[in-house]
Amino acid sequence: MKYKVKITDFEKKEINISEDEITEVKYSIGLREKNDYANNRSSVEMEIRGKVISNLESINNENTGKSVNEDLYEKNKKNIIELAKWAKSYLGKNDYRNIEVTVDLGGNKTLEYSFSNMFVYDFSQEFSIEKGIGIFIMNLKQKFHQKSDIEIK
């Protein structure tokens, strides 16, 4: 199963995280407060895990002569920088963003999720020389508002 994530701010600037970068996406809907059984204050949370890409063999594009993996490195680097900037922003105009997750189910079938008004409440990166990998973990929450929604197609 492959995932693509598109993050859009109010100025329509996008961060597009490709299937090569994402390892896992989770979301949950639950009660904001565990004692609130009337379900009038639900919350939506999401976790996106991905790779800090490294150690790929160079494969040249026959048309451009440029390394395909070099493009992937640069795109991954740019995405991680943009995610970190978003995570450290506070009380800014771009704190809340819309998230679209496209899940490739195979056989030309997809499942699409749209989450509005999401903000970063935790962002971390881990690097391991022993394992030879780096990962990022981004935890998001949806702004509590009756008009914030999830759409599934």
mmCIF file of C-alpha atoms in Angstrom:
data_model
loop_
_atom_site.group_PDB
_atom_site.id
_atom_site.type_symbol
_atom_site.label_atom_id
_atom_site.label_comp_id
_atom_site.label_asym_id
_atom_site.label_seq_id
_atom_site.Cartn_x
_atom_site.Cartn_y
_atom_site.Cartn_z
ATOM 1 C CA MET A 1 0.000 0.000 0.000
ATOM 2 C CA LYS A 2 1.346 3.437 -0.932
ATOM 3 C CA TYR A 3 0.454 6.865 0.418
ATOM 4 C CA LYS A 4 0.755 10.436 -0.797
ATOM 5 C CA VAL A 5 0.182 13.417 1.477
ATOM 6 C CA LYS A 6 -0.544 16.952 0.322
ATOM 7 C CA ILE A 7 -0.441 19.741 2.901
ATOM 8 C CA THR A 8 -1.931 23.080 1.837
ATOM 9 C CA ASP A 9 -1.841 26.377 3.703
ATOM 10 C CA PHE A 10 -4.301 29.262 3.326
ATOM 11 C CA GLU A 11 -2.112 30.834 0.610
ATOM 12 C CA LYS A 12 -2.429 27.578 -1.385
ATOM 13 C CA LYS A 13 1.269 26.722 -0.936
ATOM 14 C CA GLU A 14 1.751 22.971 -0.897
ATOM 15 C CA ILE A 15 4.041 20.423 0.665
ATOM 16 C CA ASN A 16 3.753 17.194 -1.329
ATOM 17 C CA ILE A 17 5.150 14.154 0.450
ATOM 18 C CA SER A 18 5.543 11.263 -1.976
ATOM 19 C CA GLU A 19 5.015 7.545 -1.578
ATOM 20 C CA ASP A 20 8.814 7.147 -1.562
ATOM 21 C CA GLU A 21 9.034 9.242 1.607
ATOM 22 C CA ILE A 22 6.082 8.019 3.705
ATOM 23 C CA THR A 23 6.216 4.831 5.749
ATOM 24 C CA GLU A 24 3.013 5.114 7.760
ATOM 25 C CA VAL A 25 -0.072 7.280 8.230
ATOM 26 C CA LYS A 26 -2.493 6.876 11.140
ATOM 27 C CA TYR A 27 -5.509 8.876 12.183
ATOM 28 C CA SER A 28 -8.009 8.564 14.992
ATOM 29 C CA ILE A 29 -11.257 10.145 16.014
ATOM 30 C CA GLY A 30 -12.049 10.206 19.691
ATOM 31 C CA LEU A 31 -13.401 12.184 22.557
ATOM 32 C CA ARG A 32 -11.457 15.286 23.391
ATOM 33 C CA GLU A 33 -11.985 14.647 27.076
ATOM 34 C CA LYS A 34 -12.398 11.085 28.265
ATOM 35 C CA ASN A 35 -15.184 12.111 30.673
ATOM 36 C CA ASP A 36 -17.254 13.683 27.886
ATOM 37 C CA TYR A 37 -19.598 10.879 26.884
ATOM 38 C CA ALA A 38 -22.053 13.171 25.098
ATOM 39 C CA ASN A 39 -19.578 13.337 22.186
ATOM 40 C CA ASN A 40 -19.985 17.058 21.767
ATOM 41 C CA ARG A 41 -16.227 17.716 21.734
ATOM 42 C CA SER A 42 -14.587 15.087 19.583
ATOM 43 C CA SER A 43 -10.992 15.372 18.395
ATOM 44 C CA VAL A 44 -9.148 14.200 15.316
ATOM 45 C CA GLU A 45 -5.477 13.273 15.518
ATOM 46 C CA MET A 46 -3.054 12.109 12.854
ATOM 47 C CA GLU A 47 0.483 10.737 12.788
ATOM 48 C CA ILE A 48 2.627 10.760 9.671
ATOM 49 C CA ARG A 49 5.912 8.824 9.674
ATOM 50 C CA GLY A 50 8.411 9.115 6.898
ATOM 51 C CA LYS A 51 12.010 8.643 5.830
ATOM 52 C CA VAL A 52 14.963 10.945 5.756
ATOM 53 C CA ILE A 53 16.281 9.573 2.488
ATOM 54 C CA SER A 54 19.928 8.579 2.206
ATOM 55 C CA ASN A 55 22.234 5.973 0.658
ATOM 56 C CA LEU A 56 20.440 5.503 -2.665
ATOM 57 C CA GLU A 57 22.309 4.267 -5.701
ATOM 58 C CA SER A 58 22.586 6.795 -8.503
ATOM 59 C CA ILE A 59 20.239 6.051 -11.413
ATOM 60 C CA ASN A 60 20.494 8.435 -14.359
ATOM 61 C CA ASN A 61 17.466 9.676 -16.249
ATOM 62 C CA GLU A 62 18.080 8.930 -19.933
ATOM 63 C CA ASN A 63 16.321 12.121 -21.077
ATOM 64 C CA THR A 64 17.973 14.650 -18.750
ATOM 65 C CA GLY A 65 21.168 12.837 -17.743
ATOM 66 C CA LYS A 66 20.440 13.900 -14.161
ATOM 67 C CA SER A 67 20.262 11.384 -11.323
ATOM 68 C CA VAL A 68 16.669 10.381 -10.497
ATOM 69 C CA ASN A 69 17.661 9.826 -6.894
ATOM 70 C CA GLU A 70 19.243 13.273 -6.665
ATOM 71 C CA ASP A 71 15.794 14.751 -7.347
ATOM 72 C CA LEU A 72 14.346 12.547 -4.602
ATOM 73 C CA TYR A 73 17.059 13.669 -2.144
ATOM 74 C CA GLU A 74 16.398 17.337 -2.886
ATOM 75 C CA LYS A 75 12.619 16.932 -2.668
ATOM 76 C CA ASN A 76 12.897 15.025 0.618
ATOM 77 C CA LYS A 77 15.260 17.635 2.063
ATOM 78 C CA LYS A 78 12.941 20.473 1.034
ATOM 79 C CA ASN A 79 9.898 18.678 2.505
ATOM 80 C CA ILE A 80 11.596 18.039 5.839
ATOM 81 C CA ILE A 81 12.702 21.679 6.079
ATOM 82 C CA GLU A 82 9.150 22.865 5.319
ATOM 83 C CA LEU A 83 7.624 20.435 7.852
ATOM 84 C CA ALA A 84 10.071 21.594 10.545
ATOM 85 C CA LYS A 85 9.271 25.258 9.796
ATOM 86 C CA TRP A 86 5.553 24.522 10.087
ATOM 87 C CA ALA A 87 6.089 22.618 13.347
ATOM 88 C CA LYS A 88 7.964 25.474 14.980
ATOM 89 C CA SER A 89 5.524 28.178 13.863
ATOM 90 C CA TYR A 90 3.276 29.392 16.631
ATOM 91 C CA LEU A 91 0.418 31.847 16.389
ATOM 92 C CA GLY A 92 1.196 32.405 12.744
ATOM 93 C CA LYS A 93 -1.191 32.720 9.848
ATOM 94 C CA ASN A 94 -0.152 29.283 8.517
ATOM 95 C CA ASP A 95 -0.547 27.289 11.742
ATOM 96 C CA TYR A 96 -3.668 25.524 10.450
ATOM 97 C CA ARG A 97 -3.429 23.630 7.190
ATOM 98 C CA ASN A 98 -5.502 21.196 5.185
ATOM 99 C CA ILE A 99 -4.208 17.661 4.753
ATOM 100 C CA GLU A 100 -5.099 15.336 1.890
ATOM 101 C CA VAL A 101 -4.045 11.692 2.126
ATOM 102 C CA THR A 102 -4.319 9.526 -0.987
ATOM 103 C CA VAL A 103 -4.024 5.788 -0.417
ATOM 104 C CA ASP A 104 -3.191 3.654 -3.461
ATOM 105 C CA LEU A 105 -5.145 0.409 -3.013
ATOM 106 C CA GLY A 106 -3.824 -1.118 -6.254
ATOM 107 C CA GLY A 107 -5.761 -1.945 -9.395
ATOM 108 C CA ASN A 108 -6.278 1.794 -10.134
ATOM 109 C CA LYS A 109 -8.307 2.148 -6.908
ATOM 110 C CA THR A 110 -7.642 4.911 -4.395
ATOM 111 C CA LEU A 111 -9.048 6.045 -1.090
ATOM 112 C CA GLU A 112 -8.862 9.785 -0.433
ATOM 113 C CA TYR A 113 -9.065 11.518 2.936
ATOM 114 C CA SER A 114 -9.312 15.280 3.496
ATOM 115 C CA PHE A 115 -8.691 16.775 6.929
ATOM 116 C CA SER A 116 -9.264 20.502 7.423
ATOM 117 C CA ASN A 117 -7.657 22.844 9.957
ATOM 118 C CA MET A 118 -4.871 20.575 11.189
ATOM 119 C CA PHE A 119 -1.940 21.847 13.254
ATOM 120 C CA VAL A 120 1.359 20.300 14.361
ATOM 121 C CA TYR A 121 1.552 19.507 18.050
ATOM 122 C CA ASP A 122 4.707 17.373 17.882
ATOM 123 C CA PHE A 123 7.446 16.914 15.300
ATOM 124 C CA SER A 124 10.564 14.813 15.770
ATOM 125 C CA GLN A 125 13.370 13.310 13.748
ATOM 126 C CA GLU A 126 15.508 10.306 14.571
ATOM 127 C CA PHE A 127 18.809 9.361 12.992
ATOM 128 C CA SER A 128 20.696 6.089 13.445
ATOM 129 C CA ILE A 129 24.164 5.399 12.106
ATOM 130 C CA GLU A 130 23.892 1.757 13.160
ATOM 131 C CA LYS A 131 20.631 1.241 11.277
ATOM 132 C CA GLY A 132 21.649 3.603 8.475
ATOM 133 C CA ILE A 133 18.301 5.364 8.461
ATOM 134 C CA GLY A 134 16.617 8.571 9.486
ATOM 135 C CA ILE A 135 12.913 9.070 10.121
ATOM 136 C CA PHE A 136 10.551 11.925 10.865
ATOM 137 C CA ILE A 137 7.390 11.696 12.922
ATOM 138 C CA MET A 138 4.764 14.413 12.718
ATOM 139 C CA ASN A 139 1.746 14.427 15.027
ATOM 140 C CA LEU A 140 -1.187 16.603 14.071
ATOM 141 C CA LYS A 141 -4.482 17.593 15.651
ATOM 142 C CA GLN A 142 -7.531 19.158 14.122
ATOM 143 C CA LYS A 143 -8.609 22.557 15.380
ATOM 144 C CA PHE A 144 -11.720 22.054 17.455
ATOM 145 C CA HIS A 145 -14.507 23.742 15.583
ATOM 146 C CA GLN A 146 -17.891 22.427 14.531
ATOM 147 C CA LYS A 147 -17.072 23.183 10.877
ATOM 148 C CA SER A 148 -13.737 21.296 10.866
ATOM 149 C CA ASP A 149 -14.355 18.060 9.092
ATOM 150 C CA ILE A 150 -13.033 14.876 7.552
ATOM 151 C CA GLU A 151 -14.049 13.870 4.064
ATOM 152 C CA ILE A 152 -13.514 10.323 2.772
ATOM 153 C CA LYS A 153 -13.957 9.442 -0.911
#
